[in-house]
Amino acid sequence: DVFNSIRNCVNGAQVAMILYRLAGENGSKEGWFNLGHLLWTGHKHAQKDASLDSVSNGGIETSIPLALECFEKAMQLNDD
């Protein structure tokens, strides 16, 4: 269930990832595009006591193949 998934998120990027996917699955080209962008760039989640270069639980790893799939889905929905 989406709400339980969101409750288990560590940061806003994880929440965004879930919501972008949900939007895309419901026909939003922007949802697929934004999810693709997040997967293309990744997201580092720094702990308060760690340096900004460290990645702790909650970071989103880059995945170019998955990002390209999302961009393709957005294009199929006529995203310019």
Tab-separated table of N, CA, C and O in Angstrom, residues 12-41:
chain	number	residue	atom	x	y	z
A	12	GLY	N	12.611	13.035	1.689
A	12	GLY	CA	11.680	13.504	0.672
A	12	GLY	C	11.920	12.925	-0.701
A	12	GLY	O	10.981	12.752	-1.480
A	13	ALA	N	13.157	12.603	-1.026
A	13	ALA	CA	13.456	12.034	-2.349
A	13	ALA	C	12.801	10.663	-2.496
A	13	ALA	O	12.310	10.322	-3.566
A	14	GLN	N	12.779	9.887	-1.434
A	14	GLN	CA	12.126	8.583	-1.496
A	14	GLN	C	10.616	8.742	-1.663
A	14	GLN	O	9.986	8.004	-2.404
A	15	VAL	N	10.041	9.714	-0.962
A	15	VAL	CA	8.612	9.994	-1.107
A	15	VAL	C	8.318	10.419	-2.541
A	15	VAL	O	7.369	9.940	-3.166
A	16	ALA	N	9.155	11.306	-3.070
A	16	ALA	CA	8.968	11.771	-4.448
A	16	ALA	C	9.020	10.610	-5.425
A	16	ALA	O	8.209	10.527	-6.352
A	17	MET	N	9.943	9.693	-5.219
A	17	MET	CA	10.082	8.547	-6.106
A	17	MET	C	8.787	7.724	-6.139
A	17	MET	O	8.323	7.324	-7.213
A	18	ILE	N	8.204	7.490	-4.987
A	18	ILE	CA	6.951	6.729	-4.909
A	18	ILE	C	5.826	7.497	-5.601
A	18	ILE	O	5.061	6.932	-6.385
A	19	LEU	N	5.726	8.791	-5.313
A	19	LEU	CA	4.629	9.580	-5.877
A	19	LEU	C	4.783	9.790	-7.379
A	19	LEU	O	3.778	9.775	-8.110
A	20	TYR	N	6.012	9.978	-7.870
A	20	TYR	CA	6.228	10.101	-9.313
A	20	TYR	C	5.800	8.813	-10.033
A	20	TYR	O	5.147	8.852	-11.069
A	21	ARG	N	6.175	7.661	-9.462
A	21	ARG	CA	5.795	6.385	-10.068
A	21	ARG	C	4.270	6.228	-10.064
A	21	ARG	O	3.668	5.831	-11.068
A	22	LEU	N	3.645	6.552	-8.952
A	22	LEU	CA	2.189	6.449	-8.856
A	22	LEU	C	1.514	7.356	-9.881
A	22	LEU	O	0.569	6.942	-10.563
A	23	ALA	N	2.018	8.582	-10.010
A	23	ALA	CA	1.462	9.508	-10.997
A	23	ALA	C	1.637	8.962	-12.409
A	23	ALA	O	0.707	9.001	-13.223
A	24	GLY	N	2.825	8.452	-12.701
A	24	GLY	CA	3.082	7.883	-14.024
A	24	GLY	C	2.171	6.711	-14.329
A	24	GLY	O	1.615	6.604	-15.423
A	25	GLU	N	2.001	5.834	-13.356
A	25	GLU	CA	1.146	4.667	-13.554
A	25	GLU	C	-0.315	5.058	-13.769
A	25	GLU	O	-1.098	4.287	-14.296
A	26	ASN	N	-0.652	6.280	-13.342
A	26	ASN	CA	-2.010	6.786	-13.526
A	26	ASN	C	-2.114	7.732	-14.712
A	26	ASN	O	-3.056	8.516	-14.806
A	27	GLY	N	-1.118	7.697	-15.614
A	27	GLY	CA	-1.191	8.433	-16.867
A	27	GLY	C	-0.525	9.788	-16.909
A	27	GLY	O	-0.713	10.543	-17.860
A	28	SER	N	0.294	10.105	-15.921
A	28	SER	CA	0.968	11.406	-15.903
A	28	SER	C	2.329	11.334	-16.585
A	28	SER	O	3.245	10.654	-16.107
A	29	LYS	N	2.463	12.045	-17.700
A	29	LYS	CA	3.762	12.083	-18.373
A	29	LYS	C	4.794	12.788	-17.510
A	29	LYS	O	5.965	12.442	-17.511
A	30	GLU	N	4.363	13.792	-16.731
A	30	GLU	CA	5.287	14.495	-15.835
A	30	GLU	C	5.802	13.571	-14.739
A	30	GLU	O	6.949	13.679	-14.313
A	31	GLY	N	4.931	12.666	-14.259
A	31	GLY	CA	5.358	11.704	-13.248
A	31	GLY	C	6.479	10.821	-13.765
A	31	GLY	O	7.495	10.627	-13.094
A	32	TRP	N	6.304	10.285	-14.985
A	32	TRP	CA	7.362	9.443	-15.570
A	32	TRP	C	8.630	10.242	-15.827
A	32	TRP	O	9.735	9.771	-15.564
A	33	PHE	N	8.472	11.478	-16.350
A	33	PHE	CA	9.655	12.290	-16.632
A	33	PHE	C	10.418	12.596	-15.342
A	33	PHE	O	11.641	12.453	-15.285
A	34	ASN	N	9.694	13.021	-14.296
A	34	ASN	CA	10.359	13.368	-13.038
A	34	ASN	C	11.006	12.158	-12.382
A	34	ASN	O	12.100	12.265	-11.819
A	35	LEU	N	10.357	10.995	-12.463
A	35	LEU	CA	10.967	9.779	-11.933
A	35	LEU	C	12.232	9.449	-12.723
A	35	LEU	O	13.266	9.102	-12.142
A	36	GLY	N	12.165	9.591	-14.032
A	36	GLY	CA	13.344	9.355	-14.862
A	36	GLY	C	14.495	10.278	-14.495
A	36	GLY	O	15.651	9.857	-14.388
A	37	HIS	N	14.174	11.536	-14.271
A	37	HIS	CA	15.218	12.503	-13.898
A	37	HIS	C	15.841	12.141	-12.550
A	37	HIS	O	17.065	12.208	-12.378
A	38	LEU	N	15.005	11.755	-11.591
A	38	LEU	CA	15.517	11.368	-10.276
A	38	LEU	C	16.420	10.143	-10.381
A	38	LEU	O	17.477	10.082	-9.755
A	39	LEU	N	16.029	9.177	-11.205
A	39	LEU	CA	16.861	7.985	-11.385
A	39	LEU	C	18.129	8.288	-12.180
A	39	LEU	O	19.159	7.654	-11.982
A	40	TRP	N	18.055	9.230	-13.099
A	40	TRP	CA	19.216	9.604	-13.911
A	40	TRP	C	20.284	10.265	-13.047
A	40	TRP	O	21.470	9.987	-13.172
A	41	THR	N	19.856	11.157	-12.150
A	41	THR	CA	20.803	11.928	-11.341
A	41	THR	C	21.110	11.300	-9.993
A	41	THR	O	22.166	11.556	-9.416
